Coordinates of C-alpha atoms and ligand atoms in Angstrom, one line a residue:
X19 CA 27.7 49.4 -19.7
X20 CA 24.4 49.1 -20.9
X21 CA 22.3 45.9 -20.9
X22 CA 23.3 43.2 -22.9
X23 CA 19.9 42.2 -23.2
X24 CA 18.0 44.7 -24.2
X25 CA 20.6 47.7 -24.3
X26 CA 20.4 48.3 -28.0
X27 CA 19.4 51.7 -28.5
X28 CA 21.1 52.8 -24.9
X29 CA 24.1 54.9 -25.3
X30 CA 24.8 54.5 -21.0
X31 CA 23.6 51.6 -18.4
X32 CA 21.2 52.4 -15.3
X33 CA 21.4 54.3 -12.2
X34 CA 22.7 52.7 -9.1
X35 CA 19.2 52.9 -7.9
X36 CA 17.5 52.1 -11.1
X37 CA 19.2 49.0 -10.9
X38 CA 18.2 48.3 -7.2
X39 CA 14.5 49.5 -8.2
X40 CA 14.8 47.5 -11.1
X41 CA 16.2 43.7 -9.9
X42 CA 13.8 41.1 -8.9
X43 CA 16.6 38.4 -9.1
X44 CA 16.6 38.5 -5.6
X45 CA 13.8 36.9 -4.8
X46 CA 12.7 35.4 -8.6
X47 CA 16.0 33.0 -8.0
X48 CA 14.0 30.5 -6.5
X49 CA 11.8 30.3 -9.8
X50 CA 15.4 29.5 -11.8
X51 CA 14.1 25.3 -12.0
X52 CA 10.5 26.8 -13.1
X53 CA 12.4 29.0 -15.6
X54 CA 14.9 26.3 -16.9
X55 CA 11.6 23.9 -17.2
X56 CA 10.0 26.4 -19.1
X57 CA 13.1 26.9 -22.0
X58 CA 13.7 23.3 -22.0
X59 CA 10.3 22.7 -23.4
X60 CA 10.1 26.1 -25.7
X61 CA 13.4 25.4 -27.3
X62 CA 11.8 21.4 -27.8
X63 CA 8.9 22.9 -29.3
X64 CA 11.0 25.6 -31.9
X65 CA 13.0 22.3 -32.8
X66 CA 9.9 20.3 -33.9
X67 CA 7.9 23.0 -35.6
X68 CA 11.4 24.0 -37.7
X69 CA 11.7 27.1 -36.4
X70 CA 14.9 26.1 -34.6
X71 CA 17.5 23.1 -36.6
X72 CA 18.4 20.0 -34.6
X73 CA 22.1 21.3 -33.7
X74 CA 20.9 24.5 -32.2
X75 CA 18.4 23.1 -29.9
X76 CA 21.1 20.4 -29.0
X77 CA 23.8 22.9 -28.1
X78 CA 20.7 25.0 -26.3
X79 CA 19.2 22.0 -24.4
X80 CA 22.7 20.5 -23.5
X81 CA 23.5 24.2 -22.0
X82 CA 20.3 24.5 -20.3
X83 CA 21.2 21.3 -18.4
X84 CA 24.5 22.5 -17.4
X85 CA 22.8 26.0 -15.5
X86 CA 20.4 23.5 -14.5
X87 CA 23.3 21.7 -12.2
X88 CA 25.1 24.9 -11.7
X89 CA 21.8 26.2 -9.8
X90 CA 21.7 23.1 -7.8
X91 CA 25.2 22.6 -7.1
X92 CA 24.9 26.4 -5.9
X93 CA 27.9 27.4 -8.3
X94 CA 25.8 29.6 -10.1
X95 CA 26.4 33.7 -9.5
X96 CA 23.3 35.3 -9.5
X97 CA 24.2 38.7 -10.6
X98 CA 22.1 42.4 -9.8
X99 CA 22.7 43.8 -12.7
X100 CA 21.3 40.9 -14.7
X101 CA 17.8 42.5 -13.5
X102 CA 16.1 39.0 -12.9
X103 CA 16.3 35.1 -13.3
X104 CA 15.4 35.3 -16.9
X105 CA 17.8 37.1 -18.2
X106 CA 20.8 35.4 -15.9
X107 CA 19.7 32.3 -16.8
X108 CA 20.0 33.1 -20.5
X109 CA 23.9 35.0 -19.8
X110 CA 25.0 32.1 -18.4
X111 CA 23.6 29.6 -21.2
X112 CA 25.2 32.4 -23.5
X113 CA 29.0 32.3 -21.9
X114 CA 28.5 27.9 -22.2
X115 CA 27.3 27.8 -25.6
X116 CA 28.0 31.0 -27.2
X117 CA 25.5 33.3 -29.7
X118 CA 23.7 30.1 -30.3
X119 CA 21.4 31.0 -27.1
X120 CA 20.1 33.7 -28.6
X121 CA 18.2 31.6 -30.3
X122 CA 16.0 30.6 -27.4
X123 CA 14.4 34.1 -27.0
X124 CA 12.5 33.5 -30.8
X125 CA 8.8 33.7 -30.2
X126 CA 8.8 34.5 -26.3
X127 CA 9.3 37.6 -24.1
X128 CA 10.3 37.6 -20.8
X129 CA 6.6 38.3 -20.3
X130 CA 4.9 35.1 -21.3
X131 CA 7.6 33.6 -19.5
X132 CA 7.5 35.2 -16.5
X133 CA 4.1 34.2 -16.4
X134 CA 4.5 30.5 -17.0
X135 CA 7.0 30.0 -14.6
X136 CA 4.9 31.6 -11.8
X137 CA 2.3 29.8 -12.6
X138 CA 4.3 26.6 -12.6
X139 CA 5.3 27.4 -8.7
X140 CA 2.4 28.7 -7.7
X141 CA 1.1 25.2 -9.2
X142 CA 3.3 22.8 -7.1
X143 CA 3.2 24.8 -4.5
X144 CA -1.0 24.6 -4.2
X145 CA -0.3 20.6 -4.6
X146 CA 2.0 20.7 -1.5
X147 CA -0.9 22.5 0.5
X148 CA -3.1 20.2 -0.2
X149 CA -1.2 17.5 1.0
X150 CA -0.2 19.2 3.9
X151 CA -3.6 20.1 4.8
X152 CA -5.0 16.5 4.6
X153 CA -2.4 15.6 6.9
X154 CA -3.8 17.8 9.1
X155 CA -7.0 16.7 8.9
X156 CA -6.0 13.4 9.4
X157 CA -4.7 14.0 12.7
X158 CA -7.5 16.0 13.8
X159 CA -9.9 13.0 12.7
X160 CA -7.6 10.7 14.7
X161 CA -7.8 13.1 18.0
X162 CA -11.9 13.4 17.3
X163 CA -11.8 9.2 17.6
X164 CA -10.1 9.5 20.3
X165 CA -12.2 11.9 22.3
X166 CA -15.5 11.3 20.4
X167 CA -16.9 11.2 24.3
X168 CA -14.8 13.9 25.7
X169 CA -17.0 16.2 27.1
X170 CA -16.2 20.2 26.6
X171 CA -18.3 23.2 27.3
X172 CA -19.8 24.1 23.4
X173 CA -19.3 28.5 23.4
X174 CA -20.8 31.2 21.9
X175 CA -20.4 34.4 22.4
X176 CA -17.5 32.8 24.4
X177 CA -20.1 31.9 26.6
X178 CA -21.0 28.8 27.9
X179 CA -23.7 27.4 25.6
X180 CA -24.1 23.5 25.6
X181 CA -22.0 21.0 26.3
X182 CA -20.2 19.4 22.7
X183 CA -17.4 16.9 22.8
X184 CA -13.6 17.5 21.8
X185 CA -13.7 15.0 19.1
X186 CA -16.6 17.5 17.9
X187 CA -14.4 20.6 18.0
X188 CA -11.7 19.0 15.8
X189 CA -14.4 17.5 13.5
X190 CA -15.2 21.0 12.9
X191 CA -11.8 22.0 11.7
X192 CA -11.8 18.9 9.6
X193 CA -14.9 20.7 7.5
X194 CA -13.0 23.9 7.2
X195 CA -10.1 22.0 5.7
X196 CA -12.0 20.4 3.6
X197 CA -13.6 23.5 1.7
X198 CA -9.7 24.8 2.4
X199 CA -8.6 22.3 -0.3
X200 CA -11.7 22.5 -2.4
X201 CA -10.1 25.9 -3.0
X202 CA -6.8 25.0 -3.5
X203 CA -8.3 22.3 -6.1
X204 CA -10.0 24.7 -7.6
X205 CA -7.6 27.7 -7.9
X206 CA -5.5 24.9 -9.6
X207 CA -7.9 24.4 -12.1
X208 CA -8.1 27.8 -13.6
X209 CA -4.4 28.4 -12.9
X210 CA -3.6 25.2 -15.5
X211 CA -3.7 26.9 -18.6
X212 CA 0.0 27.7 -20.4
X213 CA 0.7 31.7 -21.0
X214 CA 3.7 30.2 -23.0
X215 CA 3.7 31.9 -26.5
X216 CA 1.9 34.6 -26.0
X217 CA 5.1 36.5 -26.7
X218 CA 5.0 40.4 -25.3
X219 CA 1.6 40.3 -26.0
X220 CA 0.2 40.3 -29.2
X221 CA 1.5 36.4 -30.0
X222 CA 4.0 35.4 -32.5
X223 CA 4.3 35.4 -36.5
X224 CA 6.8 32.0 -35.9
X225 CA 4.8 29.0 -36.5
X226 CA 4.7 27.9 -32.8
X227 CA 2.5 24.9 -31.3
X228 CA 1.8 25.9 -28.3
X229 CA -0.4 23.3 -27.2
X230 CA 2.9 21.2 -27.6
X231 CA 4.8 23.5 -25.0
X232 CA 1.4 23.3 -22.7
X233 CA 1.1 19.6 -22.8
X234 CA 5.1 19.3 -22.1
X235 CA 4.5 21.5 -19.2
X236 CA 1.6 19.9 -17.7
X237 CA -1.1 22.4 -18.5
X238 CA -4.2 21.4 -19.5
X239 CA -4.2 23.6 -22.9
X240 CA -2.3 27.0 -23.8
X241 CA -4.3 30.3 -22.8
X242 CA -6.6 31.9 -25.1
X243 CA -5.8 35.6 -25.2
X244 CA -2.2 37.2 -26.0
X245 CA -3.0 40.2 -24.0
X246 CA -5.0 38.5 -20.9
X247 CA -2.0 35.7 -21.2
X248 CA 0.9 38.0 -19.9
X249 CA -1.7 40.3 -17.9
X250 CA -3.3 38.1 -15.9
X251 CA -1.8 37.4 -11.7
X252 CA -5.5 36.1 -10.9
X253 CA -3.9 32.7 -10.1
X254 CA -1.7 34.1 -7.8
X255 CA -4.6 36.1 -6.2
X256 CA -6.9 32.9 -6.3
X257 CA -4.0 31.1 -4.2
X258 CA -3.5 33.9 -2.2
X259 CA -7.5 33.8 -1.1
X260 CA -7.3 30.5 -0.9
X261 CA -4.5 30.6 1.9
X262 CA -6.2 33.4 3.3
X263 CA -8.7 31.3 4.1
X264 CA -7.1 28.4 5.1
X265 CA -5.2 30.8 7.3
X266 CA -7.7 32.0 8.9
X267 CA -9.3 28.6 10.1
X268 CA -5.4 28.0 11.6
X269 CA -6.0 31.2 13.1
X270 CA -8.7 30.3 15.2
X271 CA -7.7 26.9 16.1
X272 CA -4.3 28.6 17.5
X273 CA -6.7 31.0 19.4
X274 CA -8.5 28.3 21.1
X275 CA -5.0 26.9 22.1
X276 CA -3.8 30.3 23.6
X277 CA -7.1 30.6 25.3
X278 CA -7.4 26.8 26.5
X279 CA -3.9 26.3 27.4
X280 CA -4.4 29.4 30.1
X281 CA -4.0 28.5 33.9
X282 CA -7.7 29.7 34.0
X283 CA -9.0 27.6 31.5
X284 CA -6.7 24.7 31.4
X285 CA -8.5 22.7 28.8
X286 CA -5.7 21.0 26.9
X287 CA -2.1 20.5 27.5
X288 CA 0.8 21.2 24.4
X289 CA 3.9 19.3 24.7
X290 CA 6.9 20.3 25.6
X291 CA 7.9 20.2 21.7
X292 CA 5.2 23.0 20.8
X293 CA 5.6 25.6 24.2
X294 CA 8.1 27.5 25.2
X295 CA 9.9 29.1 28.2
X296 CA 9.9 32.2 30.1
X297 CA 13.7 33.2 30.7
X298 CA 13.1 35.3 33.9
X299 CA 9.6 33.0 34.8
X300 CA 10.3 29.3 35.7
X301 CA 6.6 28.0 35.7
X302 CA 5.6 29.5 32.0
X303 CA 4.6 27.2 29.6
X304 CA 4.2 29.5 26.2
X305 CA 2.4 28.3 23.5
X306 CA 4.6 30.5 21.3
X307 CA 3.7 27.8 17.8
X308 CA 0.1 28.5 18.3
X309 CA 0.4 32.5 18.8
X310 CA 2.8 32.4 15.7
X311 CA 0.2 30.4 13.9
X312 CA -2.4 33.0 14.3
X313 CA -0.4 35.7 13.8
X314 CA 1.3 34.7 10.5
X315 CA -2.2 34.8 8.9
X316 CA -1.9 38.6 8.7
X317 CA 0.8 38.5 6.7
X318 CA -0.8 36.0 4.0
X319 CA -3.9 37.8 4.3
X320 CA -1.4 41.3 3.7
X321 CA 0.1 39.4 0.6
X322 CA -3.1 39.0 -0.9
X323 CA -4.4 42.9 0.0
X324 CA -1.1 43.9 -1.1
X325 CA -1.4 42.4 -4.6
X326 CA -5.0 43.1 -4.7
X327 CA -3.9 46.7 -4.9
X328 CA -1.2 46.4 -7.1
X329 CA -3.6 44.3 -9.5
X330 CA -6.2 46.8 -9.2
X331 CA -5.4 49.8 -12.2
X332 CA -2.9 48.1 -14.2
X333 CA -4.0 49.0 -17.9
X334 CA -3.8 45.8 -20.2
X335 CA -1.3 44.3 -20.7
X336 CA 1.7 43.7 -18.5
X337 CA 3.6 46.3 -16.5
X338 CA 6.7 46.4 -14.2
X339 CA 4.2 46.6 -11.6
X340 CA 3.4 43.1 -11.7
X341 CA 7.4 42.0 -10.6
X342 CA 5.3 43.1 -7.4
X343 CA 3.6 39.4 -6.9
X344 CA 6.7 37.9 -6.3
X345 CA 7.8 38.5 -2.8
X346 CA 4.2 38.2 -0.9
X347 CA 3.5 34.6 -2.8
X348 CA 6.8 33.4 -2.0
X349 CA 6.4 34.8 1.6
X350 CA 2.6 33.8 2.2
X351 CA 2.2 30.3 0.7
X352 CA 5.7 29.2 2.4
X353 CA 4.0 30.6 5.9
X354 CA 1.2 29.1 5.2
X355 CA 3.0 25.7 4.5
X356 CA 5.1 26.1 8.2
X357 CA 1.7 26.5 9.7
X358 CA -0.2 23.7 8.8
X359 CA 2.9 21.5 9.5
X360 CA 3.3 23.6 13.1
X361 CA -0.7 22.8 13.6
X362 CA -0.3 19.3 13.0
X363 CA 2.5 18.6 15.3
X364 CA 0.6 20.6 18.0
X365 CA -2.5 18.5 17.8
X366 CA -0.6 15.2 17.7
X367 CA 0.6 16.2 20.7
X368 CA -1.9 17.8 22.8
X369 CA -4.0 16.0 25.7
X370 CA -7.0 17.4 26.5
X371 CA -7.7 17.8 30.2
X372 CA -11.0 15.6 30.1
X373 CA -12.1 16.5 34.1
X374 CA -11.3 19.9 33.8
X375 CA -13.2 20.4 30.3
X376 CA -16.4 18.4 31.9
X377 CA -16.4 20.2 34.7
X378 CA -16.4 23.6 33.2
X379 CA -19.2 21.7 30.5
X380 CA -21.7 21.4 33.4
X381 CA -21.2 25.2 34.8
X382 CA -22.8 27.4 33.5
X383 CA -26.3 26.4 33.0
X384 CA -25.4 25.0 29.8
X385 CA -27.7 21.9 29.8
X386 CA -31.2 24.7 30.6
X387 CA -31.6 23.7 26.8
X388 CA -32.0 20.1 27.8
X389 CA -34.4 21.1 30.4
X390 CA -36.3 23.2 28.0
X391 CA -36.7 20.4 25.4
X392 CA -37.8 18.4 28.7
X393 CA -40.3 20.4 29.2
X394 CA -41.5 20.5 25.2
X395 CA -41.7 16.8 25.2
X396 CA -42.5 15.4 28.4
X397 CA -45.3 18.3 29.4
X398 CA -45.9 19.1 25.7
X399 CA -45.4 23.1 26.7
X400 CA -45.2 25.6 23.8
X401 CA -41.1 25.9 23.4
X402 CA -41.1 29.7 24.1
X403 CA -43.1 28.7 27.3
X404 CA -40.1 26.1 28.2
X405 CA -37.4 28.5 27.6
X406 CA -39.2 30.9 30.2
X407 CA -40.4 28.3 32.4
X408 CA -36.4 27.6 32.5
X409 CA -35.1 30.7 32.8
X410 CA -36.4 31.1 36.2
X411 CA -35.1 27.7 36.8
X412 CA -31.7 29.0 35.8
X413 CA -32.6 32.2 38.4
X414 CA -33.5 30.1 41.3
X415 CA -30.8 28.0 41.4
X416 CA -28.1 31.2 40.5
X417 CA -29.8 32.7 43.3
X418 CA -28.4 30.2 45.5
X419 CA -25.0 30.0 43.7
X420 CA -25.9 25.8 42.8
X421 CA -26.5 24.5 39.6
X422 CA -29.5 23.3 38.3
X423 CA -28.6 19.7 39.0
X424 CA -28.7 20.5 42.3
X425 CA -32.0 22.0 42.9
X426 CA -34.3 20.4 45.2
X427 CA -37.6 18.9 43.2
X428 CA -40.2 20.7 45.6
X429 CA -37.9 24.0 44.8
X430 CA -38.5 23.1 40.9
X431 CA -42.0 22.7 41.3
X432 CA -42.8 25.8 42.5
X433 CA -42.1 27.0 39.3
X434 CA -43.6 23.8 37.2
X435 CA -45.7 21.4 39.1
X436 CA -45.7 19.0 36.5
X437 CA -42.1 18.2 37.0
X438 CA -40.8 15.0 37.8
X439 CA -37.2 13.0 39.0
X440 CA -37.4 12.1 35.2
X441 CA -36.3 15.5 34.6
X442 CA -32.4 15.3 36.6
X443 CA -31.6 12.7 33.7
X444 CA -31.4 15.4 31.0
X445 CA -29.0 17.8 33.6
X446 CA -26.2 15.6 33.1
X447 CA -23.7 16.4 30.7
X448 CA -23.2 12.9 29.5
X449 CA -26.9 13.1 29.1
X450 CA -26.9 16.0 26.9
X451 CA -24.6 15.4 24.3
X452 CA -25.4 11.7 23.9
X453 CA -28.6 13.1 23.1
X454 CA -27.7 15.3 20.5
X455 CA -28.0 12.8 17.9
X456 CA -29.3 14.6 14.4
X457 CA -27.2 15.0 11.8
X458 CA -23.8 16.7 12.2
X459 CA -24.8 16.7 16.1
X460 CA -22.6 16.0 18.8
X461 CA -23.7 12.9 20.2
X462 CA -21.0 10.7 20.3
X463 CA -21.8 7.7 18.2
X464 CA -22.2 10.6 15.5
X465 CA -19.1 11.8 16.4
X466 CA -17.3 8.6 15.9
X467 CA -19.1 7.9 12.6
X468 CA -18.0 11.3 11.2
X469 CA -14.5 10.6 12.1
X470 CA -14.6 7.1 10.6
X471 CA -15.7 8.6 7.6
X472 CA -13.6 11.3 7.3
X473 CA -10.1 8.6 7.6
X474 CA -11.3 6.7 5.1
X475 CA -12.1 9.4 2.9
X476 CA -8.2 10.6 3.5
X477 CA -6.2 7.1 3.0
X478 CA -3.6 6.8 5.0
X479 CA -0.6 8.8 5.5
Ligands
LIG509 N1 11.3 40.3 -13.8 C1 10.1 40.6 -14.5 C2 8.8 40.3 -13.7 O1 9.0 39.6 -12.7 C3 10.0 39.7 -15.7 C4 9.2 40.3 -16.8 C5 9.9 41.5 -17.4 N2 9.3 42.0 -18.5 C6 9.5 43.2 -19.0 N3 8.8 43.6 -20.1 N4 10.3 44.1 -18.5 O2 7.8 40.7 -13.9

């Protein structure tokens, strides 16, 4: 049989495989409220401008309503060969209300509406991320309270570097949230203008008012090009980047948690509710949240490649091609939702190991930079001068397997006479990052301050 729809001028209905090829209802179900949304305010609009009398957009509205429930109820059959949501939405308003509901189709194309409804779940969906990333912050600003004074090695290189504290470290994960929803914010923005009524693609001889059907749909205005209207996925690719992004800072934060949570490094502890256990080893702990974390970033980062290519050489306006967005947005932004709520319940939970983390902050040689800016301004030596005078420091006492704490003064003088007892002060740990006190350092009354600020700024829960 061939398509009720659009089968016109076709003699036979599709292929077995042409219709497999062909169906997006499989995954486009879940835009059935977006779609419903969508008609409810179209067939409104065709009512008001007189394109439409009163009793038809009755009969169409009181229909719409009924699928509406059907959907939710789960009654509703969601049927292959009615290629996608749009057109099984639109059968089933047709069996309740008869060839009235052909009416609903006047002045739109499965195009402009495909785009609108997209746009409407990409939309709430942003919303949700934003939400869900603030919580995360907030925790994380809670934890840096917390341990504000907790001292932690500071890497680079994955190297010991200086000693930072813990409340630091989450701090800086706040930041990266915060640009995370700047871009969500943002991509929101340009997304908010209504493709509704740009028809196929050349617009629409009817009288429509499509800033009516924008408005109703809580768009700021109705797009301003037919053709860039039902050809444009750049909202979807903006969202995608965005969670790219966002993924990416999850990434590394789940990372840090593999590496920390390591017998060798034991830096933090996850609870019980975030690890896992080894079926043939008793004593593993696994933190199987945090390793899923980082690695469902490649897949959000693959939806957005993926599109990006798809995107790429479509000629104006809209082709088949782009029923290809569908099932990496409604993958990626969904993974990327699990993961902020998986990284928030992990950092409620964890406990840093404070000895173990300050002990492993004063190996290394990480405070010679303290010594060096000792040396600049107590002895008022030339800073490439400290750093050398330093590094053999840093030799002497490696020589002897001791840190430089632990260095004899008449051992230190041999290098620098003008050193003093002064000088063991700025070897501590303590020492070091309570005097790391410029801006966005990590001394901990900075620490505390940025926390402070950063809870306000978020409101409570
Ligand atoms: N299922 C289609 C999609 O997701 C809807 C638009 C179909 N338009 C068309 N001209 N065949 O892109």
């Amino acid at each position: 049989m061939s398509n009720r729809m659009w089968g016109g001028r076709f003699a036979s209905g599709p292929a077995e495989i042409m219709e497999e090829i062909n169906a997006s209802i499989g995954f486009d179900k879940r835009l059935a409220p977006q779609d419903i949304r969508g008609s409810l305010a179209h067939v409104a609009m065709l009512g008001a401008a007189g394109i439409l009398p009163p009793e038809d957009v009755a009969a169409i509205q009181a229909g719409l309503k009924t699928v509406e429930g059907e959907i939710a109820d789960g009654s509703f059959v969601f049927d292959r060969a009615l290629e996608d949501i749009h057109m099984a939405v639109e059968s089933r308003l047709t069996t309740i209300v008869g060839p009235t509901a052909g009416r609903l189709h006047t002045a739109r194309s499965r195009n402009d509406q495909v785009a609108t409804d997209m746009r409407l779940w990409v939309r709430d969906t942003l919303d949700a991320l934003d939400a869900q990333a603030a919580d995360l912050q907030r925790a994380l600003a809670e934890t840096a309270l917390k341990h504000a004074g907790t001292v932690m090695p500071g890497f680079t290189h994955l190297q010991s570097a200086q000693p930072v504290t813990f409340g630091h470290h989450c701090l800086a994960y706040v930041e990266m949230l915060g640009r995370d929803r700047g871009r969500f914010r943002d991509a929101r923005v340009r997304l908010n203008e209504c493709p509704l009524g740009a028809a196929a693609l050349a617009g629409t001889s009817f009288p429509i008012d499509r800033h009516a059907t924008a408005a109703a749909l809580g768009f700021d205005r109705p797009t301003a090009n037919s053709l860039d209207s039902v050809a444009d996925r750049d909202f979807a690719l903006e969202a995608l980047a965005a969670a790219s992004i966002c993924a990416i800072h999850l990434s590394r934060f789940a990372e840090e948690l593999v590496v920390w949570t390591s017998a060798q490094f034991n830096f933090v502890r996850l609870s019980d509710g975030y690890t896992t256990g080894s079926s043939i080893m008793p004593q593993k702990r696994n933190p199987d949240a945090a390793e899923l974390v980082r690695a469902k970033s490649g897949r959000i980062i693959g939806a957005l490649t993926g599109l990006m290519i798809v995107m790429k050489g479509l000629p104006l306006a809209y082709s088949k091609d782009m029923q290809e967005d569908k099932e990496g947005t409604f993958d990626a932004l969904p993974a990327l939702s699990l993961c902020l709520a998986a990284m928030a319940g992990m950092v409620r939970d964890l406990e840093p190991v404070a000895e173990v983390m300050k002990r492993a902050a004063g190996s290394g040689y990480a405070t010679a930079t303290d010594l060096a800016d000792w040396l600049v301004r107590e002895l008022n030596m030339p800073f490439r001068e400290a750093h050398h005078v330093t590094g053999r420091l840093v030799g002497l006492a490696s020589a002897q397997g001791i840190g430089l704490e632990a260095l004899p003064l008449a051992a230190m003088r041999e290098v620098e006479p003008r050193l003093t007892d002064a000088v063991y002060a700025v070897l501590g740990v303590e020492n070091s990052v309570a005097s790391r006190t410029s801006y966005g350092g990590t001394a901990p009354a900075n620490v505390r301050a940025q926390a402070e600020r950063w809870l306000a700024a978020l409101g409570p829960a």
